[in-house]
Coordinates of C-alpha atoms and ligand atoms in Angstrom, one line a residue:
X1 CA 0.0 0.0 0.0
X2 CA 1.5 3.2 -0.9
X3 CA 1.5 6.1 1.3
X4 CA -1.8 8.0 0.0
X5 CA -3.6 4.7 0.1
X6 CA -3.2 4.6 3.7
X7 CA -4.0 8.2 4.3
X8 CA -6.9 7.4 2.3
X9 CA -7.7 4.2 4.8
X10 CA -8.1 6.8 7.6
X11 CA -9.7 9.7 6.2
X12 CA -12.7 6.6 4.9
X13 CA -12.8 5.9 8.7
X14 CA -13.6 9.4 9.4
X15 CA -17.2 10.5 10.1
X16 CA -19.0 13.2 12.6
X17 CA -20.6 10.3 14.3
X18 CA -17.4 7.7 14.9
X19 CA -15.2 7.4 17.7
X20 CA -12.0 8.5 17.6
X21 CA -9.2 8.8 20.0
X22 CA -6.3 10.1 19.7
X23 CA -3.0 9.6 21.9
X24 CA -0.4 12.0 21.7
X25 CA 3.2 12.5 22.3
X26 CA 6.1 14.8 22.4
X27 CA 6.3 14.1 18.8
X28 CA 3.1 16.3 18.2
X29 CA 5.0 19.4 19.8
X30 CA 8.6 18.7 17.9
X31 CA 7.3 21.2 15.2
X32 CA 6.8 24.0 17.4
X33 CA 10.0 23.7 18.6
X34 CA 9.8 22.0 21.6
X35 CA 12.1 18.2 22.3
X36 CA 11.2 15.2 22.8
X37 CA 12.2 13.6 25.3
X38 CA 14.2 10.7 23.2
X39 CA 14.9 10.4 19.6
X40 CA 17.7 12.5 18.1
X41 CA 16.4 15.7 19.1
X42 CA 15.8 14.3 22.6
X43 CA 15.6 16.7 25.9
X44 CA 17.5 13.9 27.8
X45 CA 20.5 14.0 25.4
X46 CA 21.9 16.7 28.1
X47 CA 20.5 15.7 31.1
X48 CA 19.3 12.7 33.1
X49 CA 15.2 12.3 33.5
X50 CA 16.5 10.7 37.4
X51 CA 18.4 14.1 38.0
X52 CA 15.4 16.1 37.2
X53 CA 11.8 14.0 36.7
X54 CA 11.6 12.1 39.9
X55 CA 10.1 12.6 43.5
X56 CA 14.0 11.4 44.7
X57 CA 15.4 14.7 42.1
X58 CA 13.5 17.0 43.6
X59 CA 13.8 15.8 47.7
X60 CA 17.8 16.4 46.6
X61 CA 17.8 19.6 44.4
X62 CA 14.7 21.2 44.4
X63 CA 16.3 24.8 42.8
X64 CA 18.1 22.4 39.9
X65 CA 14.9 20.8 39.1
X66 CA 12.5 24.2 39.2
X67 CA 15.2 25.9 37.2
X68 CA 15.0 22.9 34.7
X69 CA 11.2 23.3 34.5
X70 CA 11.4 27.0 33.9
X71 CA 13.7 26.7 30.9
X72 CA 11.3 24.4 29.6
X73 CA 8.0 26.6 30.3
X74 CA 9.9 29.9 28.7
X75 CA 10.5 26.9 25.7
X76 CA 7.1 26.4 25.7
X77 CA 5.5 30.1 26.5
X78 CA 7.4 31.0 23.1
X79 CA 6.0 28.2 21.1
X80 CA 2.8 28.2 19.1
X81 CA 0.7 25.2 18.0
X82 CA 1.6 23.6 14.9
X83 CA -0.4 21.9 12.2
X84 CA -0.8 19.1 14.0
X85 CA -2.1 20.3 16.9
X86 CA -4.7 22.4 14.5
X87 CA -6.2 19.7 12.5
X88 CA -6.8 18.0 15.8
X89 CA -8.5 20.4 17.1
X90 CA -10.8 21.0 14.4
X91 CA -11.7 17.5 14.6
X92 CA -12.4 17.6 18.3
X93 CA -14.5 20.2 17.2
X94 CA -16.3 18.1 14.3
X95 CA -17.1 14.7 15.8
X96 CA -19.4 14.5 18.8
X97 CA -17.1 11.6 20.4
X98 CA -14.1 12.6 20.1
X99 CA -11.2 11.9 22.6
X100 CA -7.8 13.1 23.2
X101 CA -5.1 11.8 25.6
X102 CA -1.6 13.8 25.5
X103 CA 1.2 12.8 27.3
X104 CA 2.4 15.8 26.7
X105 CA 2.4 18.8 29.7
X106 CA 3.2 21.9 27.2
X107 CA -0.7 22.5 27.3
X108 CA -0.6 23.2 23.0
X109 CA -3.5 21.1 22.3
X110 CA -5.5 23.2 24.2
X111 CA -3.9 26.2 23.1
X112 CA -5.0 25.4 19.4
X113 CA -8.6 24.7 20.8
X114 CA -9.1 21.1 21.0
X115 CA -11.9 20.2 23.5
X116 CA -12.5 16.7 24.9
X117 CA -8.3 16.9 26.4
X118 CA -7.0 14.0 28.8
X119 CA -4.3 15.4 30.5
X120 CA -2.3 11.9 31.2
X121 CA 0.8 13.7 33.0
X122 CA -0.3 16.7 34.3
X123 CA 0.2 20.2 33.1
X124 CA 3.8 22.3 33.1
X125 CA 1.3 25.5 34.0
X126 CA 0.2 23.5 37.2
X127 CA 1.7 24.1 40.5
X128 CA 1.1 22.6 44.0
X129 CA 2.2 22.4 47.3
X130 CA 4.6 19.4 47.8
X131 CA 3.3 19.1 51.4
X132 CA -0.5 18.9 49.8
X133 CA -0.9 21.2 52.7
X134 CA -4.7 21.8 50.8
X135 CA -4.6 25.7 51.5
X136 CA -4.9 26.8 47.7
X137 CA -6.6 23.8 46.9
X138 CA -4.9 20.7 45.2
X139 CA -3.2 22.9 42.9
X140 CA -2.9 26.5 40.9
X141 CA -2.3 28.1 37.5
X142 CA 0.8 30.0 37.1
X143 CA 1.9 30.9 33.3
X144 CA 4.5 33.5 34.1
X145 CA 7.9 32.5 32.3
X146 CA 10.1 33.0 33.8
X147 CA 8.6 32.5 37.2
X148 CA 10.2 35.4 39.7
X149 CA 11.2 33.4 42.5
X150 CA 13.2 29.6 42.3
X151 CA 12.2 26.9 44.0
X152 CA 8.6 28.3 43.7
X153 CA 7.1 28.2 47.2
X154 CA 3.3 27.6 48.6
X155 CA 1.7 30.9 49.1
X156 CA -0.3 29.5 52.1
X157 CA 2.4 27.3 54.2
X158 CA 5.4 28.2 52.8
X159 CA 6.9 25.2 52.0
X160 CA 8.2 24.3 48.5
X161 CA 5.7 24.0 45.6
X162 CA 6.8 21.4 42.8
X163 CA 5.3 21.1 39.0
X164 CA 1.9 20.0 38.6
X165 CA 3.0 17.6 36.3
X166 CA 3.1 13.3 36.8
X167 CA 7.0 12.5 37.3
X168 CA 8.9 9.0 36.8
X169 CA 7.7 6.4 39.4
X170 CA 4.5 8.3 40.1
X171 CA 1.3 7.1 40.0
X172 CA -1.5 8.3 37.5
X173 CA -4.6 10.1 38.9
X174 CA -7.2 8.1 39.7
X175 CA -9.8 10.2 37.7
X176 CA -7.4 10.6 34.5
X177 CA -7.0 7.2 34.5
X178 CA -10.8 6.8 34.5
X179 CA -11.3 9.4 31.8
X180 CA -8.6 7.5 29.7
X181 CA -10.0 4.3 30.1
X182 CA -13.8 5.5 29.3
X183 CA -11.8 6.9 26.0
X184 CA -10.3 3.6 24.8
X185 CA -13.9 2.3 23.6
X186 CA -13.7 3.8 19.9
X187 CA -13.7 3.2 16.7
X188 CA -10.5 4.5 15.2
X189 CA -7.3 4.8 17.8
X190 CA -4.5 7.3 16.8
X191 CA -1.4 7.2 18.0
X192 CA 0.9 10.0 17.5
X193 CA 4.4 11.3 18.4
X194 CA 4.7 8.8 21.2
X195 CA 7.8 6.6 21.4
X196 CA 5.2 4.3 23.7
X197 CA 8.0 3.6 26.2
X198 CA 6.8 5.4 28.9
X199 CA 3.7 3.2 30.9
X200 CA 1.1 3.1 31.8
X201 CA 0.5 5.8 28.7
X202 CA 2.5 3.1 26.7
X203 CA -0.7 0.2 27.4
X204 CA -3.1 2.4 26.2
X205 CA -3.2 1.8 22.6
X206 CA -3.1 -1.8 22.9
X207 CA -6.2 -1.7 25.0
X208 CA -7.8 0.1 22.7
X209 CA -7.4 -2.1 19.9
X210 CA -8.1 -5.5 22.3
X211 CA -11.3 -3.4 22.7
X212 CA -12.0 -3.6 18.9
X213 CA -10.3 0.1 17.8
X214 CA -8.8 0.2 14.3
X215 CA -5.3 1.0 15.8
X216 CA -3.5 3.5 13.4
X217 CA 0.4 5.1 14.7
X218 CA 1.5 8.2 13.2
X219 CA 5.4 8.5 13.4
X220 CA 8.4 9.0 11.8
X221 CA 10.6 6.3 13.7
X222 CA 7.5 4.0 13.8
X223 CA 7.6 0.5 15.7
X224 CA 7.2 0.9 19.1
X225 CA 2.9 0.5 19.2
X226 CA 1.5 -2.7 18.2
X227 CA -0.8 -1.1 15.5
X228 CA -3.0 -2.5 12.8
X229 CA -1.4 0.7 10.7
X230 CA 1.9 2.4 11.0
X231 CA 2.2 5.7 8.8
X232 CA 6.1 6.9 8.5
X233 CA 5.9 10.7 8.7
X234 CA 5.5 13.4 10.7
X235 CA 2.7 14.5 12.4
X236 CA 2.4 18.0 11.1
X237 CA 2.6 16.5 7.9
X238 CA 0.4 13.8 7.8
X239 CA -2.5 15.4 10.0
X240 CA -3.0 18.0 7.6
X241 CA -2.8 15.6 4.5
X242 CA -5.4 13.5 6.1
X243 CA -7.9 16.1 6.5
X244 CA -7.3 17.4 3.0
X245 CA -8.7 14.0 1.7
X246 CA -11.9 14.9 4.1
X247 CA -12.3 18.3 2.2
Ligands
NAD1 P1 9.4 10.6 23.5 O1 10.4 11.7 23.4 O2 9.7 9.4 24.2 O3 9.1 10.1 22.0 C1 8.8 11.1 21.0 C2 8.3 10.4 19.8 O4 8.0 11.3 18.8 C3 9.4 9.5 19.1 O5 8.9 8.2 18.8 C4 9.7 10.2 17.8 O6 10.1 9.3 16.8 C5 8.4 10.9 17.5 N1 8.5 12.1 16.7 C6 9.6 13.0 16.6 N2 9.2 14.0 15.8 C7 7.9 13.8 15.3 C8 7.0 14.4 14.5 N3 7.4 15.6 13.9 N4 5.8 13.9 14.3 C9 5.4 12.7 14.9 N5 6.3 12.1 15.7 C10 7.5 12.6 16.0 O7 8.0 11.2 24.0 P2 6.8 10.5 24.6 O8 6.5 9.2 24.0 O9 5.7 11.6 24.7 O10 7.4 10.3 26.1 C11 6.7 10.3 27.1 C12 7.1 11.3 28.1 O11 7.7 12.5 27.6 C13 5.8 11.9 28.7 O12 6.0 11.7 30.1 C14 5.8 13.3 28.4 O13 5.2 14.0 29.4 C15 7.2 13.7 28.2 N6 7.5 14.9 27.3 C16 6.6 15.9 27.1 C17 6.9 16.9 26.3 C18 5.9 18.0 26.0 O14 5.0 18.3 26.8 N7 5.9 18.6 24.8 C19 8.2 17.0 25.7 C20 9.1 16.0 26.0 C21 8.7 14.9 26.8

């Protein structure tokens, strides 16, 4: 099958009434600028995720960690959506059961407009108390890049605030993980930009598709999802050529 015939395979599967779901990864965001995390543009290729994305990290070096995080959210304040995240949204906007599950914390899906957005590792834009001390409630919104003050503290106990976001070795929340699940019972899965190492994010498509989902991964290093379809390419490429085909 060449290349068009399988865009052609997806865009047949598209309608305003079928299921889709779409998981996304880092991958989804490499066009706007922002790394992955592996890959050979990868954000780990200078640093180590333990030194930086774990509870242990941040007990040791709370300053180095923050300081990591606000390089990343000035990375990502300075970014715009790309393509991809725009065709996405317009179909969130298009089919009445549509779903969308990011890994991804940078908050550009929204940011483009895309309604129906599973959150599966928290938000970079999220803060909380790391003592849960429940005074500003589980968690605030901060977008201010660069924050003024490293390590960010709580405004109500003073003790250090951490990044809203899910780290290594951390459990998913409880209703994300319900929200995901609920998700996985479509029609056509999607899975984009994700190197599907990372679990319990990297289970999700394979669920899906035990559930009956035409499985479909949208990559340029393709391989890691079991899939019924794998599409070489880039997201911001192949999105956009997909919905052409519905136009
Ligand atoms: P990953 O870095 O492990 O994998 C990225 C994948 O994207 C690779 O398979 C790569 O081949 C693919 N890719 C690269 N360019 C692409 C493009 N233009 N179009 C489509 N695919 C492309 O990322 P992951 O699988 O999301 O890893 C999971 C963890 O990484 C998550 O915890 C996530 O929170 C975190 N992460 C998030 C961001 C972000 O918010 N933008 C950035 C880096 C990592």
């Amino acid at each position: 099958m060449t290349l068009e015939g399988d865009l052609r395979l997806v865009a047949a599967r598209w309608s305003s009434r079928a299921r889709w779901t779409v998981l996304t990864g880092a991958g989804v965001s490499a066009a706007s600028g922002i790394g992955t995390f592996r890959g050979s543009d990868g954000l780990w290729k200078n640093f180590r995720a333990e030194d930086l994305a774990t509870p242990e990290a941040f007990a040791r070096d709370p300053h180095r960690v923050w300081e990591w995080y606000d390089w990343r959210r000035q990375k990502i304040a300075a970014a715009r959506p790309n393509r991809a995240h725009e065709v996405l949204a317009s179909w969130s906007r298009r089919q009445a059961a549509f779903r969308l599950i990011t890994q991804n914390v940078d908050g550009l899906h929204e940011r483009a407009g895309t309604e129906h957005v599973t959150r599966f590792h928290g938000s970079i834009w999220d803060i909380r108390c790391s003592k849960r001390c429940g005074g500003s409630g589980s968690s605030w919104v901060d977008t201010r890049a660069p924050l003024p003050e490293l390590p960010v503290r709580c405004p109500d106990c003073g003790g250090l605030a951490r990044p809203g976001v899910v780290w290594f070795e951390e459990p998913i929340d409880p209703e994300v993980l319900r929200q995901a699940q609920e998700a996985l019972d479509c029609d056509v899965c999607l899975v984009v930009g994700t190197s599907s190492v990372v679990y319990p994010a990297a289970a999700l498509a394979l669920e899906a598709r035990q559930r009956g989902a035409w499985t479909v991964e949208i990559n340029p290093e393709p391989g890691a999802a079991d899939v019924d379809l794998a599409i070489v390419g880039k997201a911001e490429e192949v999105l956009p050529e997909i919905d052409s085909i519905l136009h």
